[in-house]
Amino acid sequence: MKMNMKKKFICATVFFIVLSCVMTGCAKKTGGEIMFDNSEPLALAPDVSWSVVLDPYAGYRKLPSWNSAVTSYCRKGDILQVLGETAVKGSGNWYEFKNGWLPETAVTVYNNRLKAETAASKLNK
């Protein structure tokens, strides 16, 4: 009888130790406020693509062609919103941006800005 009581005491003690560990592990943390970044409203839009420039310097072209005039430049790691895309026979896909066109070899395209930011942060600038 005394042995049975000892087993119950040990089981009850183990139960309360496990219960206290579970309860403290699940306690709500205070002060951890989640902030929503709304600086770029199209960052997660499903129909907007974003790109990261891969080349150290890339020249925006006026038209989607290697023979077109360079209008300005961008740098490796720049994040750009894709405005359009076209396939050009012999030179692959070209992407349109605010400042002009870049070939697919100069950029990588992502389906949201957050993925593009993550990729850009991993590039060696």
XYZ file of C-alpha atoms in Angstrom:
125
model
C 0.000 0.000 0.000
C 2.830 2.343 0.925
C 4.574 1.586 -2.426
C 1.390 2.433 -4.364
C 1.202 5.819 -2.601
C 4.851 6.516 -3.456
C 4.182 5.783 -7.164
C 1.194 8.155 -7.150
C 3.292 10.890 -5.559
C 6.080 10.444 -8.151
C 3.567 10.425 -11.016
C 1.848 13.550 -9.669
C 5.198 15.336 -9.272
C 6.299 14.445 -12.805
C 2.908 15.526 -14.150
C 3.137 18.962 -12.487
C 6.723 19.472 -13.676
C 5.764 18.634 -17.255
C 2.632 20.800 -17.009
C 4.609 23.785 -15.702
C 7.165 23.390 -18.514
C 4.410 23.299 -21.117
C 2.579 26.277 -19.640
C 5.670 28.490 -19.426
C 6.729 27.520 -22.949
C 3.357 28.591 -24.311
C 3.154 31.869 -22.408
C 2.316 34.876 -24.538
C 5.288 37.126 -25.086
C 4.539 40.804 -24.564
C 6.057 43.666 -26.491
C 6.479 41.690 -29.734
C 4.409 43.917 -31.985
C 4.190 42.965 -35.658
C 4.745 45.947 -37.929
C 3.287 46.035 -41.446
C 5.480 47.794 -43.988
C 3.193 49.616 -46.401
C 5.903 51.737 -48.027
C 5.456 49.812 -51.285
C 1.764 49.046 -51.808
C 2.424 46.713 -54.767
C 5.020 44.586 -52.907
C 2.664 41.597 -52.613
C 0.270 42.269 -55.490
C -0.317 38.980 -57.341
C -0.108 40.516 -60.811
C 3.087 42.566 -60.270
C 6.571 41.129 -60.778
C 9.837 42.441 -59.368
C 13.386 41.927 -60.540
C 16.885 42.117 -59.134
C 19.724 43.358 -61.334
C 22.528 40.771 -61.601
C 25.086 42.662 -63.683
C 27.530 45.059 -61.994
C 26.176 47.761 -64.334
C 23.368 47.301 -66.841
C 22.260 49.775 -69.473
C 18.566 50.447 -69.932
C 17.706 50.345 -73.632
C 15.118 52.593 -75.259
C 13.674 49.563 -77.096
C 14.026 45.812 -76.407
C 17.053 45.364 -78.648
C 20.832 45.260 -78.250
C 21.051 47.811 -81.073
C 18.844 50.326 -79.270
C 20.293 53.389 -77.541
C 21.186 53.226 -73.840
C 19.052 55.701 -71.888
C 20.452 55.232 -68.345
C 22.054 52.644 -66.068
C 21.274 50.486 -63.053
C 23.506 48.550 -60.670
C 23.798 45.056 -59.262
C 21.268 44.488 -56.480
C 18.811 47.168 -57.618
C 15.184 46.098 -57.177
C 12.902 47.109 -60.034
C 9.197 46.747 -60.721
C 8.573 44.930 -64.004
C 6.186 46.900 -66.225
C 6.218 44.632 -69.265
C 7.861 41.700 -70.993
C 8.475 40.751 -74.585
C 10.231 37.936 -76.413
C 12.630 39.034 -79.133
C 13.680 36.474 -81.711
C 17.401 35.843 -81.440
C 17.959 37.712 -78.154
C 15.481 36.162 -75.699
C 13.129 37.873 -73.279
C 13.370 41.564 -72.445
C 11.763 43.263 -69.446
C 10.419 46.794 -69.395
C 11.088 49.078 -66.430
C 10.438 52.730 -65.674
C 13.790 53.752 -67.208
C 13.811 51.389 -70.208
C 14.354 47.769 -71.215
C 16.782 45.161 -69.835
C 17.520 41.677 -71.206
C 16.692 38.569 -69.180
C 20.424 37.903 -68.774
C 20.793 41.060 -66.659
C 17.984 40.374 -64.161
C 16.179 37.702 -62.187
C 12.404 38.080 -61.870
C 10.382 37.315 -58.707
C 6.638 37.243 -58.085
C 6.791 39.704 -55.158
C 9.061 42.413 -53.808
C 9.874 40.584 -50.580
C 11.460 37.689 -52.487
C 13.383 40.181 -54.612
C 14.633 41.990 -51.489
C 15.792 38.705 -49.974
C 17.656 37.787 -53.162
C 19.210 41.252 -53.438
C 20.461 41.094 -49.858
C 22.372 37.888 -50.686
C 24.230 39.414 -53.651
C 27.769 40.647 -53.122
C 27.678 44.337 -53.934
